[in-house]
Amino acid sequence: MDFVHLFQLTIAMILAMIVLHYLAHRAGLPPPVALIVGGATLAFAPGLSSFPINPELVLVLFLPPLLMDSAWVIALGQLKRHTIGIAALAVGAVLFTTLVVAVVAHLLVPSLPWAACAALGAVVAPPDAVSARAVLERVKLPRRLRILLEGESLLNDATGLVLFRFAITAGITGQFSAGAAIGQFVLLAVGGAVIGSIVGYTWVKLARRLDDEYLIIAATSLLSWIAYLLAERVHVSGVIATVTTGLIVSWHAHTVISASARMRGGSFWDTMIFLIEAGVFMLIGLSLRGVIERAGGLGPIIETMGVPSLAILAAITAARFAWMFASDAIILACRRIGLTRHAPIGPRASTVLSWAGVRGVVTLALALSVPDAFPGHDFILVAASVVILGTVLLQATTFNRVIAWARLSEAPSEKPPLTMHEAEAAMAQVQLAIVERNAYDADGKLIHPQLLDRYQRRASASINYAARPDHYSPMLHAHFDLVLAAVAIGRAELIRLHRAGEIDDDTLHELERDLDLEELGALSAKS
């Protein structure tokens, strides 16, 4: 495939992503489903040659920015609070699922060496960060469950990648040491955290010195790849390095980046992440043709690998359910005998977490990176594809229904001490205090009457609203609906003045920005 053809295909993919995302939204389907189906349709289109996918490039291109984005928005306080639960999912559940899949694969295909069975388990064990984001964006979960799923998706790829590399090495060399594997895992994790910390704090110092917001945005956009590639270069965990960098950047971004850079950079970053996420699922669909061709066609796959592959899909689902319910039972037992203060999440919440194990880009990339001469190569590739399709088409499409059935509520212990309205009232009070101190000159004369009146009214309204949000909510919505109407009519007049030649482009852009900020503020206040 020449570069021009590749570029044309890339443009076609982007156009297809936009259309498929729109159609999925109109049909009420999870976008990953439409994108995978669209990618598969594009892959089998007449006259289109097979689309080559480099697994290492897929991991390097897609995984770092998606991990960075997840680390950027995750609640760090909640992450610290639920460290044990997240580790149980990101490490324990992946290890357990790998073991279950290896045993099931060996029972179904006795000729498959244990190393190949373990490699298959490592390929399909970690739920995918991209898929988790796509699922969580469409649902509302209690804070504890959301942080558990978000934290798991950040870290479980590191576990899966390490297990996979050890399994491949064992299959090729015939040697494996559990002690060496544990030591290597710790070294990779600690090394990745060190590299991520270096990259993150270097960015903090750099951002404080850069005056150009576009340079800050460009430098921030490259951070995920810098951390990942640097860590992989020194043979430590690129996943842990990227996540560590993301957490550091997220913590300091509020103080070292200007408001303008945050707004501009946020828009750019959100668009880039949207294209990357959609591209991942399109690539999964595009890869199906190559999988089928390498395995000898659809007929042989169904005859020889269909049942074992479906059994692997059932095994990973059953393993996740078993781990979730067993973990919750252990927490309950420990709580009853006084060994822990953590409360179990209960069977309904355990069911929701169990059903959230959607696989995606990491599973695809690991399956494609299995050496051609490795035992069970074709079976690993087919089983991984079945697992990806099965979890996306089944679990992602029904996750909303499972949540609705569970009827989960927020635990009182998970609620923050202040609501958003109470925090807004606290900010309004300190703002009013500084305005009151500076509203008078040295002789005691009021020199900022309008500003003082404005902040007095804002503080009073915020305090009243925080005390009775249900009472004031309809009035607030009506207020900001009128603000939005005023913004709309002001924007129409601004455009009319520009079209009539009465103002120049600089005036148009300056006043349009003011209207945009006012509109965003009104929309934010209504939500």
Coordinates of C-alpha atoms in Angstrom, one line a residue:
M1 CA 0.0 0.0 0.0
D2 CA 1.6 3.3 -1.1
F3 CA 1.5 6.5 1.0
V4 CA -1.1 8.2 -1.1
H5 CA -3.4 5.2 -0.9
L6 CA -2.8 5.1 2.9
F7 CA -3.6 8.8 3.2
Q8 CA -6.8 8.4 1.2
L9 CA -7.9 5.5 3.4
T10 CA -7.2 7.6 6.5
I11 CA -9.4 10.4 5.2
A12 CA -12.1 7.9 4.4
M13 CA -11.8 6.5 7.9
I14 CA -12.2 9.9 9.5
L15 CA -15.3 10.7 7.4
A16 CA -16.7 7.2 8.2
M17 CA -16.0 7.8 11.9
I18 CA -18.0 11.0 11.9
V19 CA -20.9 9.5 10.0
L20 CA -21.0 6.3 12.1
H21 CA -20.7 8.2 15.4
Y22 CA -23.7 10.4 14.3
L23 CA -25.7 7.3 13.3
A24 CA -24.9 5.6 16.6
H25 CA -26.1 8.6 18.5
R26 CA -29.3 8.8 16.5
A27 CA -30.0 5.1 17.0
G28 CA -29.1 5.1 20.7
L29 CA -26.3 2.6 20.3
P30 CA -22.8 2.7 21.8
P31 CA -20.5 4.3 19.2
P32 CA -17.9 1.5 19.5
V33 CA -20.5 -1.0 18.1
A34 CA -21.2 1.2 15.0
L35 CA -17.5 1.9 14.5
I36 CA -16.4 -1.7 14.6
V37 CA -19.2 -2.7 12.2
G38 CA -18.2 0.2 9.9
G39 CA -14.6 -0.8 10.0
A40 CA -15.3 -4.4 9.2
T41 CA -17.6 -3.2 6.3
L42 CA -14.8 -1.0 5.0
A43 CA -12.2 -3.8 5.3
F44 CA -14.3 -6.1 3.2
A45 CA -15.3 -3.5 0.6
P46 CA -14.7 -4.7 -3.0
G47 CA -11.4 -3.5 -4.5
L48 CA -9.8 -2.6 -1.2
S49 CA -6.6 -4.4 -0.4
S50 CA -5.9 -5.9 3.0
F51 CA -5.1 -3.2 5.6
P52 CA -1.8 -3.9 7.4
I53 CA -1.8 -3.1 11.1
N54 CA 1.5 -2.8 13.0
P55 CA 0.7 -3.8 16.6
E56 CA 3.6 -1.9 18.1
L57 CA 2.6 1.2 16.3
V58 CA -1.0 0.7 17.4
L59 CA 0.1 0.7 21.1
V60 CA 2.4 3.6 20.8
L61 CA 0.0 5.7 18.7
F62 CA -3.2 5.2 20.6
L63 CA -2.6 4.0 24.1
P64 CA -0.5 6.9 25.6
P65 CA -2.8 9.8 24.9
L66 CA -5.9 7.8 26.0
L67 CA -4.2 6.9 29.3
M68 CA -3.1 10.5 29.7
D69 CA -6.6 11.7 29.1
S70 CA -8.0 9.3 31.7
A71 CA -5.4 10.2 34.3
W72 CA -6.1 13.9 33.6
V73 CA -9.8 13.7 34.6
I74 CA -9.6 11.0 37.3
A75 CA -10.4 12.1 40.9
L76 CA -7.0 11.8 42.6
G77 CA -8.4 11.9 46.1
Q78 CA -10.8 9.0 45.3
L79 CA -8.0 7.2 43.5
K80 CA -5.9 7.3 46.7
R81 CA -8.9 6.3 48.8
H82 CA -9.6 3.2 46.8
T83 CA -6.0 2.1 46.0
I84 CA -6.5 -1.4 47.4
G85 CA -9.7 -2.0 45.4
I86 CA -8.1 -0.7 42.2
A87 CA -5.0 -2.8 42.7
A88 CA -7.3 -5.9 43.3
L89 CA -8.8 -5.3 39.9
A90 CA -5.8 -4.0 37.9
V91 CA -3.5 -6.8 39.2
G92 CA -5.5 -9.5 41.0
A93 CA -8.3 -9.8 38.5
V94 CA -5.9 -9.8 35.5
L95 CA -3.8 -12.5 37.1
F96 CA -6.9 -14.6 38.0
T97 CA -8.4 -14.2 34.5
T98 CA -5.2 -15.2 32.9
L99 CA -5.0 -18.3 34.9
V100 CA -8.6 -19.3 34.2
V101 CA -8.3 -18.7 30.5
A102 CA -5.0 -20.7 30.4
V103 CA -6.7 -23.7 32.1
V104 CA -9.8 -23.5 29.9
A105 CA -7.7 -23.2 26.8
H106 CA -5.5 -26.2 27.7
L107 CA -8.6 -28.3 28.5
L108 CA -10.2 -27.4 25.1
V109 CA -7.0 -27.7 23.1
P110 CA -4.7 -30.1 24.9
S111 CA -2.1 -29.8 22.2
L112 CA -1.6 -26.2 23.0
P113 CA 1.5 -25.7 25.3
W114 CA 0.9 -24.0 28.7
A115 CA 3.0 -21.0 27.6
A116 CA 0.7 -20.4 24.7
C117 CA -2.4 -20.8 26.9
A118 CA -0.9 -18.3 29.3
A119 CA -0.1 -15.9 26.4
L120 CA -3.8 -16.2 25.3
G121 CA -4.9 -15.4 28.9
A122 CA -2.7 -12.4 29.1
V123 CA -4.0 -11.1 25.8
V124 CA -7.7 -11.2 26.7
A125 CA -7.4 -10.6 30.5
P126 CA -7.2 -6.8 30.8
P127 CA -10.3 -4.8 30.1
D128 CA -9.5 -1.9 27.8
A129 CA -9.0 1.7 28.8
V130 CA -10.5 3.0 25.5
S131 CA -13.6 0.7 25.8
A132 CA -14.0 1.6 29.5
R133 CA -14.1 5.3 28.6
A134 CA -16.6 4.7 25.8
V135 CA -18.9 2.8 28.2
L136 CA -18.5 5.2 31.2
E137 CA -19.2 8.3 29.1
R138 CA -22.7 7.1 28.5
V139 CA -23.7 6.0 32.0
K140 CA -24.0 7.4 35.5
L141 CA -22.4 5.3 38.2
P142 CA -21.9 5.9 41.9
R143 CA -18.5 7.5 42.6
R144 CA -17.0 4.3 44.2
L145 CA -17.8 2.1 41.2
R146 CA -16.7 4.7 38.7
I147 CA -13.3 5.3 40.3
L148 CA -12.8 1.5 40.6
L149 CA -13.4 1.1 36.8
E150 CA -11.4 4.2 35.9
G151 CA -8.5 3.2 38.1
E152 CA -8.5 -0.4 36.8
S153 CA -8.4 0.8 33.2
L154 CA -5.4 3.0 33.9
L155 CA -3.2 0.3 35.4
N156 CA -4.4 -3.1 34.2
D157 CA -2.7 -2.8 30.8
A158 CA 0.7 -2.8 32.6
T159 CA -0.1 -6.1 34.2
G160 CA -1.4 -7.6 31.0
L161 CA 1.7 -6.5 29.0
V162 CA 4.1 -7.9 31.6
L163 CA 2.3 -11.2 31.7
F164 CA 2.2 -11.4 27.9
R165 CA 5.9 -10.8 27.5
F166 CA 6.8 -13.4 30.1
A167 CA 4.4 -15.9 28.5
I168 CA 5.9 -15.3 25.0
T169 CA 9.5 -15.6 26.4
A170 CA 8.6 -18.8 28.2
G171 CA 7.0 -20.2 25.0
I172 CA 10.1 -19.5 22.9
T173 CA 12.8 -20.4 25.5
G174 CA 10.9 -23.0 27.5
Q175 CA 12.0 -21.3 30.8
F176 CA 10.0 -19.4 33.4
S177 CA 10.6 -18.3 37.0
A178 CA 7.8 -16.9 39.1
G179 CA 10.2 -15.1 41.4
A180 CA 11.9 -13.4 38.5
A181 CA 8.6 -12.5 37.0
I182 CA 7.4 -10.8 40.3
G183 CA 10.7 -9.0 40.7
Q184 CA 10.7 -7.8 37.1
F185 CA 7.1 -6.6 37.5
V186 CA 8.0 -4.5 40.5
L187 CA 11.1 -3.1 38.7
L188 CA 9.0 -2.2 35.7
A189 CA 6.3 -0.5 37.8
V190 CA 8.7 1.5 40.0
G191 CA 10.9 2.5 37.0
G192 CA 7.8 3.6 35.1
A193 CA 6.7 5.7 38.1
V194 CA 10.1 7.3 38.3
I195 CA 10.2 8.2 34.6
G196 CA 6.7 9.5 34.7
S197 CA 7.5 11.7 37.7
I198 CA 10.6 13.1 35.9
V199 CA 8.6 14.0 32.8
G200 CA 5.7 15.4 34.7
Y201 CA 7.7 17.7 37.0
T202 CA 9.8 18.8 34.0
W203 CA 6.6 19.9 32.3
V204 CA 5.5 21.8 35.4
K205 CA 8.7 23.8 35.5
L206 CA 8.6 24.3 31.7
A207 CA 4.9 25.5 31.7
R208 CA 5.7 28.1 34.3
R209 CA 8.3 29.6 32.0
L210 CA 6.5 29.5 28.7
D211 CA 4.6 32.7 27.9
D212 CA 3.0 31.5 24.6
E213 CA -0.1 29.4 25.3
Y214 CA 0.2 27.6 21.9
L215 CA 3.7 26.4 23.0
I216 CA 2.2 25.1 26.3
I217 CA -0.7 23.4 24.4
A218 CA 1.8 21.8 22.0
A219 CA 4.2 20.7 24.7
T220 CA 1.3 19.2 26.8
S221 CA -0.1 17.3 23.8
L222 CA 3.3 15.5 23.4
L223 CA 3.7 14.6 27.0
S224 CA 2.0 11.2 26.9
W225 CA 4.2 10.0 24.0
I226 CA 7.3 11.4 25.6
A227 CA 6.7 9.6 28.9
Y228 CA 5.7 6.3 27.2
L229 CA 8.5 6.2 24.7
L230 CA 11.2 7.3 27.2
A231 CA 10.0 4.6 29.6
E232 CA 10.0 1.9 27.0
R233 CA 13.4 3.0 25.8
V234 CA 14.9 2.3 29.3
H235 CA 12.8 -0.9 29.5
V236 CA 10.3 0.0 32.2
S237 CA 6.6 0.3 32.1
G238 CA 5.4 2.9 29.6
V239 CA 1.8 2.6 30.9
I240 CA 2.8 3.4 34.5
A241 CA 5.0 6.3 33.2
T242 CA 2.2 7.8 31.2
V243 CA -0.3 7.5 34.0
T244 CA 2.1 9.0 36.5
T245 CA 2.8 11.9 34.2
G246 CA -0.9 12.4 33.7
L247 CA -1.6 12.5 37.4
I248 CA 1.1 15.1 38.0
V249 CA 0.0 17.3 35.1
S250 CA -3.6 17.1 36.2
W251 CA -2.7 18.2 39.8
H252 CA -0.6 21.2 38.7
A253 CA -2.5 22.3 35.6
H254 CA -4.9 24.4 37.6
T255 CA -2.1 26.6 38.8
V256 CA 0.5 26.7 36.0
I257 CA -1.7 27.0 32.9
S258 CA -3.7 30.2 32.1
A259 CA -7.4 30.1 31.7
S260 CA -7.1 30.9 28.0
A261 CA -4.6 28.0 27.5
R262 CA -6.9 25.6 29.3
M263 CA -9.9 26.6 27.2
R264 CA -8.0 26.4 23.9
G265 CA -6.0 23.3 24.8
G266 CA -9.1 21.6 26.2
S267 CA -10.9 22.0 22.9
F268 CA -8.0 20.8 20.9
W269 CA -7.3 17.8 23.2
D270 CA -11.0 16.7 23.3
T271 CA -11.1 16.7 19.5
M272 CA -7.9 14.7 19.2
I273 CA -9.1 12.2 21.8
F274 CA -12.4 11.8 20.0
L275 CA -10.6 11.0 16.7
I276 CA -8.2 8.6 18.5
E277 CA -11.0 6.7 20.3
A278 CA -13.0 6.4 17.1
G279 CA -10.0 5.3 15.2
V280 CA -9.2 2.5 17.6
F281 CA -12.6 0.9 17.1
M282 CA -12.4 1.4 13.3
L283 CA -9.0 -0.4 13.4
I284 CA -10.6 -3.3 15.3
G285 CA -13.1 -3.7 12.5
L286 CA -10.5 -3.3 9.8
S287 CA -8.3 -6.0 11.4
L288 CA -11.0 -8.6 11.0
R289 CA -10.2 -9.2 7.4
G290 CA -6.6 -9.9 8.1
V291 CA -7.5 -12.3 11.0
I292 CA -9.9 -14.3 8.8
E293 CA -7.4 -14.5 5.9
R294 CA -4.5 -15.6 8.1
A295 CA -6.6 -18.3 9.7
G296 CA -7.6 -19.8 6.3
G297 CA -11.1 -18.3 5.8
L298 CA -14.3 -17.9 7.8
G299 CA -15.4 -21.6 7.2
P300 CA -12.3 -23.2 8.8
I301 CA -12.4 -20.7 11.7
I302 CA -16.0 -21.6 12.6
E303 CA -15.3 -25.3 12.2
T304 CA -12.1 -25.6 14.2
M305 CA -11.9 -22.5 16.4
G306 CA -15.5 -21.3 16.8
V307 CA -16.5 -23.3 19.9
P308 CA -13.1 -22.9 21.7
S309 CA -13.1 -19.1 21.1
L310 CA -16.7 -18.8 22.4
A311 CA -15.6 -20.8 25.4
I312 CA -12.7 -18.4 26.0
L313 CA -15.3 -15.5 25.9
A314 CA -17.4 -17.3 28.4
A315 CA -14.4 -18.0 30.6
I316 CA -13.2 -14.4 30.9
T317 CA -16.8 -13.3 31.7
A318 CA -17.2 -16.0 34.4
A319 CA -13.7 -15.3 35.8
R320 CA -14.5 -11.6 36.3
F321 CA -17.8 -12.5 38.0
A322 CA -16.1 -15.0 40.2
W323 CA -13.4 -12.5 41.2
M324 CA -15.8 -9.6 41.9
F325 CA -18.2 -11.7 44.1
A326 CA -15.3 -13.5 45.9
S327 CA -13.6 -10.2 46.6
D328 CA -16.8 -8.7 48.0
A329 CA -17.4 -11.7 50.1
I330 CA -13.9 -11.4 51.6
I331 CA -14.4 -7.7 52.3
L332 CA -17.7 -8.6 54.1
A333 CA -16.0 -11.3 56.2
C334 CA -13.1 -9.1 57.1
R335 CA -15.5 -6.2 58.1
R336 CA -17.5 -8.5 60.3
I337 CA -14.4 -9.6 62.3
G338 CA -13.1 -6.1 62.5
L339 CA -10.1 -6.4 60.1
T340 CA -11.3 -3.6 57.8
R341 CA -13.6 -0.6 57.7
H342 CA -14.2 -0.9 54.0
A343 CA -17.8 -1.7 53.2
P344 CA -18.7 -4.4 50.6
I345 CA -20.3 -3.0 47.4
G346 CA -23.0 -5.7 47.4
P347 CA -24.2 -8.2 44.8
R348 CA -25.8 -5.7 42.5
A349 CA -22.8 -3.4 42.3
S350 CA -20.6 -6.5 41.9
T351 CA -22.7 -7.5 38.9
V352 CA -22.3 -4.1 37.3
L353 CA -18.5 -4.2 37.7
S354 CA -18.4 -7.7 36.4
W355 CA -20.3 -6.7 33.3
A356 CA -18.0 -3.8 32.6
G357 CA -15.1 -5.9 31.3
V358 CA -15.0 -4.7 27.7
R359 CA -11.9 -5.6 25.7
G360 CA -10.4 -3.5 22.9
V361 CA -7.2 -2.0 21.5
V362 CA -4.7 -3.6 23.9
T363 CA -6.1 -7.1 23.3
L364 CA -6.0 -6.5 19.6
A365 CA -2.4 -5.2 19.6
L366 CA -1.1 -8.0 21.8
A367 CA -2.8 -10.7 19.7
L368 CA -1.3 -9.2 16.5
S369 CA 2.2 -9.1 18.1
V370 CA 2.3 -12.8 18.8
P371 CA 5.2 -14.2 16.6
D372 CA 4.1 -16.2 13.6
A373 CA 6.0 -19.3 14.7
F374 CA 4.6 -19.2 18.2
P375 CA 2.4 -22.2 19.1
G376 CA -1.3 -21.6 18.7
H377 CA -0.7 -18.3 16.9
D378 CA -3.9 -18.4 14.7
F379 CA -6.0 -19.6 17.6
I380 CA -4.8 -16.7 19.9
L381 CA -5.6 -14.2 17.1
V382 CA -9.1 -15.6 16.4
A383 CA -10.0 -16.0 20.1
A384 CA -8.9 -12.4 20.8
S385 CA -11.0 -11.1 18.0
V386 CA -14.0 -13.1 19.3
V387 CA -13.5 -11.7 22.8
I388 CA -13.3 -8.1 21.5
L389 CA -16.4 -8.5 19.4
G390 CA -18.3 -10.4 22.0
T391 CA -17.6 -7.9 24.8
V392 CA -18.3 -4.8 22.7
L393 CA -21.4 -6.1 21.0
L394 CA -22.9 -7.8 24.1
Q395 CA -21.6 -6.0 27.2
A396 CA -21.2 -2.5 25.9
T397 CA -24.7 -2.5 24.3
T398 CA -26.4 -3.8 27.5
F399 CA -24.5 -2.0 30.2
N400 CA -27.1 0.7 30.5
R401 CA -29.7 -2.0 31.2
V402 CA -27.6 -3.7 33.8
I403 CA -27.2 -0.4 35.6
A404 CA -30.9 0.3 35.4
W405 CA -31.6 -3.1 36.8
A406 CA -29.1 -2.6 39.7
R407 CA -30.7 0.6 40.8
L408 CA -27.5 1.7 42.5
S409 CA -27.4 4.7 44.8
E410 CA -24.5 6.9 46.1
A411 CA -23.2 5.7 49.5
P412 CA -23.2 8.6 52.1
S413 CA -19.5 8.0 52.8
E414 CA -18.7 8.7 49.1
K415 CA -20.3 12.1 49.0
P416 CA -18.0 15.1 49.4
P417 CA -18.5 17.3 52.4
L418 CA -19.7 20.2 50.2
T419 CA -22.0 20.1 47.2
M420 CA -21.2 22.1 44.1
H421 CA -23.6 24.8 45.1
E422 CA -22.1 25.1 48.6
A423 CA -18.6 25.4 47.0
E424 CA -19.9 28.1 44.7
A425 CA -21.3 30.0 47.7
A426 CA -17.9 29.7 49.5
M427 CA -16.1 31.1 46.4
A428 CA -18.6 34.0 46.2
Q429 CA -18.1 34.9 49.8
V430 CA -14.3 35.2 49.5
Q431 CA -14.7 37.1 46.3
L432 CA -17.1 39.5 48.0
A433 CA -14.7 40.0 50.9
I434 CA -11.8 41.2 48.6
V435 CA -14.1 43.5 46.7
E436 CA -15.5 45.0 49.9
R437 CA -11.9 45.6 51.1
N438 CA -11.0 47.5 48.0
A439 CA -14.3 49.2 47.0
Y440 CA -13.4 52.3 49.1
D441 CA -10.5 54.7 48.7
A442 CA -8.2 55.8 51.6
D443 CA -10.8 58.5 52.6
G444 CA -13.6 55.9 52.9
K445 CA -15.4 57.0 49.7
L446 CA -17.0 54.3 47.7
I447 CA -15.3 54.1 44.3
H448 CA -16.6 50.8 42.9
P449 CA -20.3 50.9 43.7
Q450 CA -21.4 48.8 40.7
L451 CA -18.8 46.1 41.3
L452 CA -19.6 46.0 45.0
D453 CA -23.3 45.6 44.3
R454 CA -22.6 42.9 41.7
Y455 CA -20.6 40.8 44.1
Q456 CA -23.0 41.3 47.0
R457 CA -25.9 40.1 44.8
R458 CA -23.9 37.1 43.6
A459 CA -22.8 36.1 47.1
S460 CA -26.4 36.4 48.4
A461 CA -27.8 34.5 45.5
S462 CA -25.2 31.7 45.9
I463 CA -25.9 31.3 49.6
N464 CA -29.7 31.2 49.1
Y465 CA -29.4 28.7 46.3
A466 CA -27.1 26.4 48.2
A467 CA -29.6 26.4 51.1
R468 CA -32.6 25.6 48.9
P469 CA -31.5 24.3 45.4
D470 CA -34.8 22.6 44.6
H471 CA -36.7 25.8 45.2
Y472 CA -34.4 28.1 43.2
S473 CA -33.6 25.7 40.4
P474 CA -36.6 26.6 38.1
M475 CA -35.8 30.3 38.6
L476 CA -32.2 29.8 37.8
H477 CA -32.9 27.9 34.6
A478 CA -35.3 30.6 33.5
H479 CA -32.7 33.3 34.3
F480 CA -30.0 31.6 32.2
D481 CA -32.4 30.8 29.4
L482 CA -33.0 34.5 29.1
V483 CA -29.2 35.1 29.2
L484 CA -28.8 32.6 26.3
A485 CA -31.5 34.3 24.4
A486 CA -29.8 37.7 24.9
V487 CA -26.5 36.2 23.8
A488 CA -28.1 34.8 20.7
I489 CA -29.7 38.1 19.7
G490 CA -26.5 39.9 20.4
R491 CA -24.6 37.4 18.2
A492 CA -27.1 38.0 15.4
E493 CA -26.6 41.7 15.7
L494 CA -22.8 41.4 15.7
I495 CA -23.0 39.3 12.5
R496 CA -25.3 41.8 10.9
L497 CA -22.9 44.7 11.7
H498 CA -20.0 42.7 10.2
R499 CA -21.9 41.7 7.1
A500 CA -22.9 45.3 6.6
G501 CA -19.3 46.5 6.8
E502 CA -19.8 48.6 9.9
I503 CA -17.2 46.7 12.0
D504 CA -14.0 45.0 11.0
D505 CA -12.8 41.4 11.6
D506 CA -10.9 42.3 14.7
T507 CA -13.9 43.8 16.4
L508 CA -16.0 40.8 15.3
H509 CA -13.6 38.2 16.8
E510 CA -13.1 40.2 20.1
L511 CA -16.8 40.6 20.7
E512 CA -17.6 37.1 19.5
R513 CA -15.2 35.7 22.1
D514 CA -16.9 37.7 24.9
L515 CA -20.3 36.3 23.7
D516 CA -18.8 32.8 23.6
L517 CA -17.6 33.0 27.2
E518 CA -20.9 34.4 28.4
E519 CA -22.7 31.5 26.6
L520 CA -20.4 28.9 28.0
G521 CA -20.9 30.4 31.5
A522 CA -24.7 30.3 31.2
L523 CA -24.7 26.7 29.8
S524 CA -22.4 25.6 32.7
A525 CA -24.6 27.3 35.3
K526 CA -27.7 25.5 33.9
S527 CA -26.2 22.0 33.9

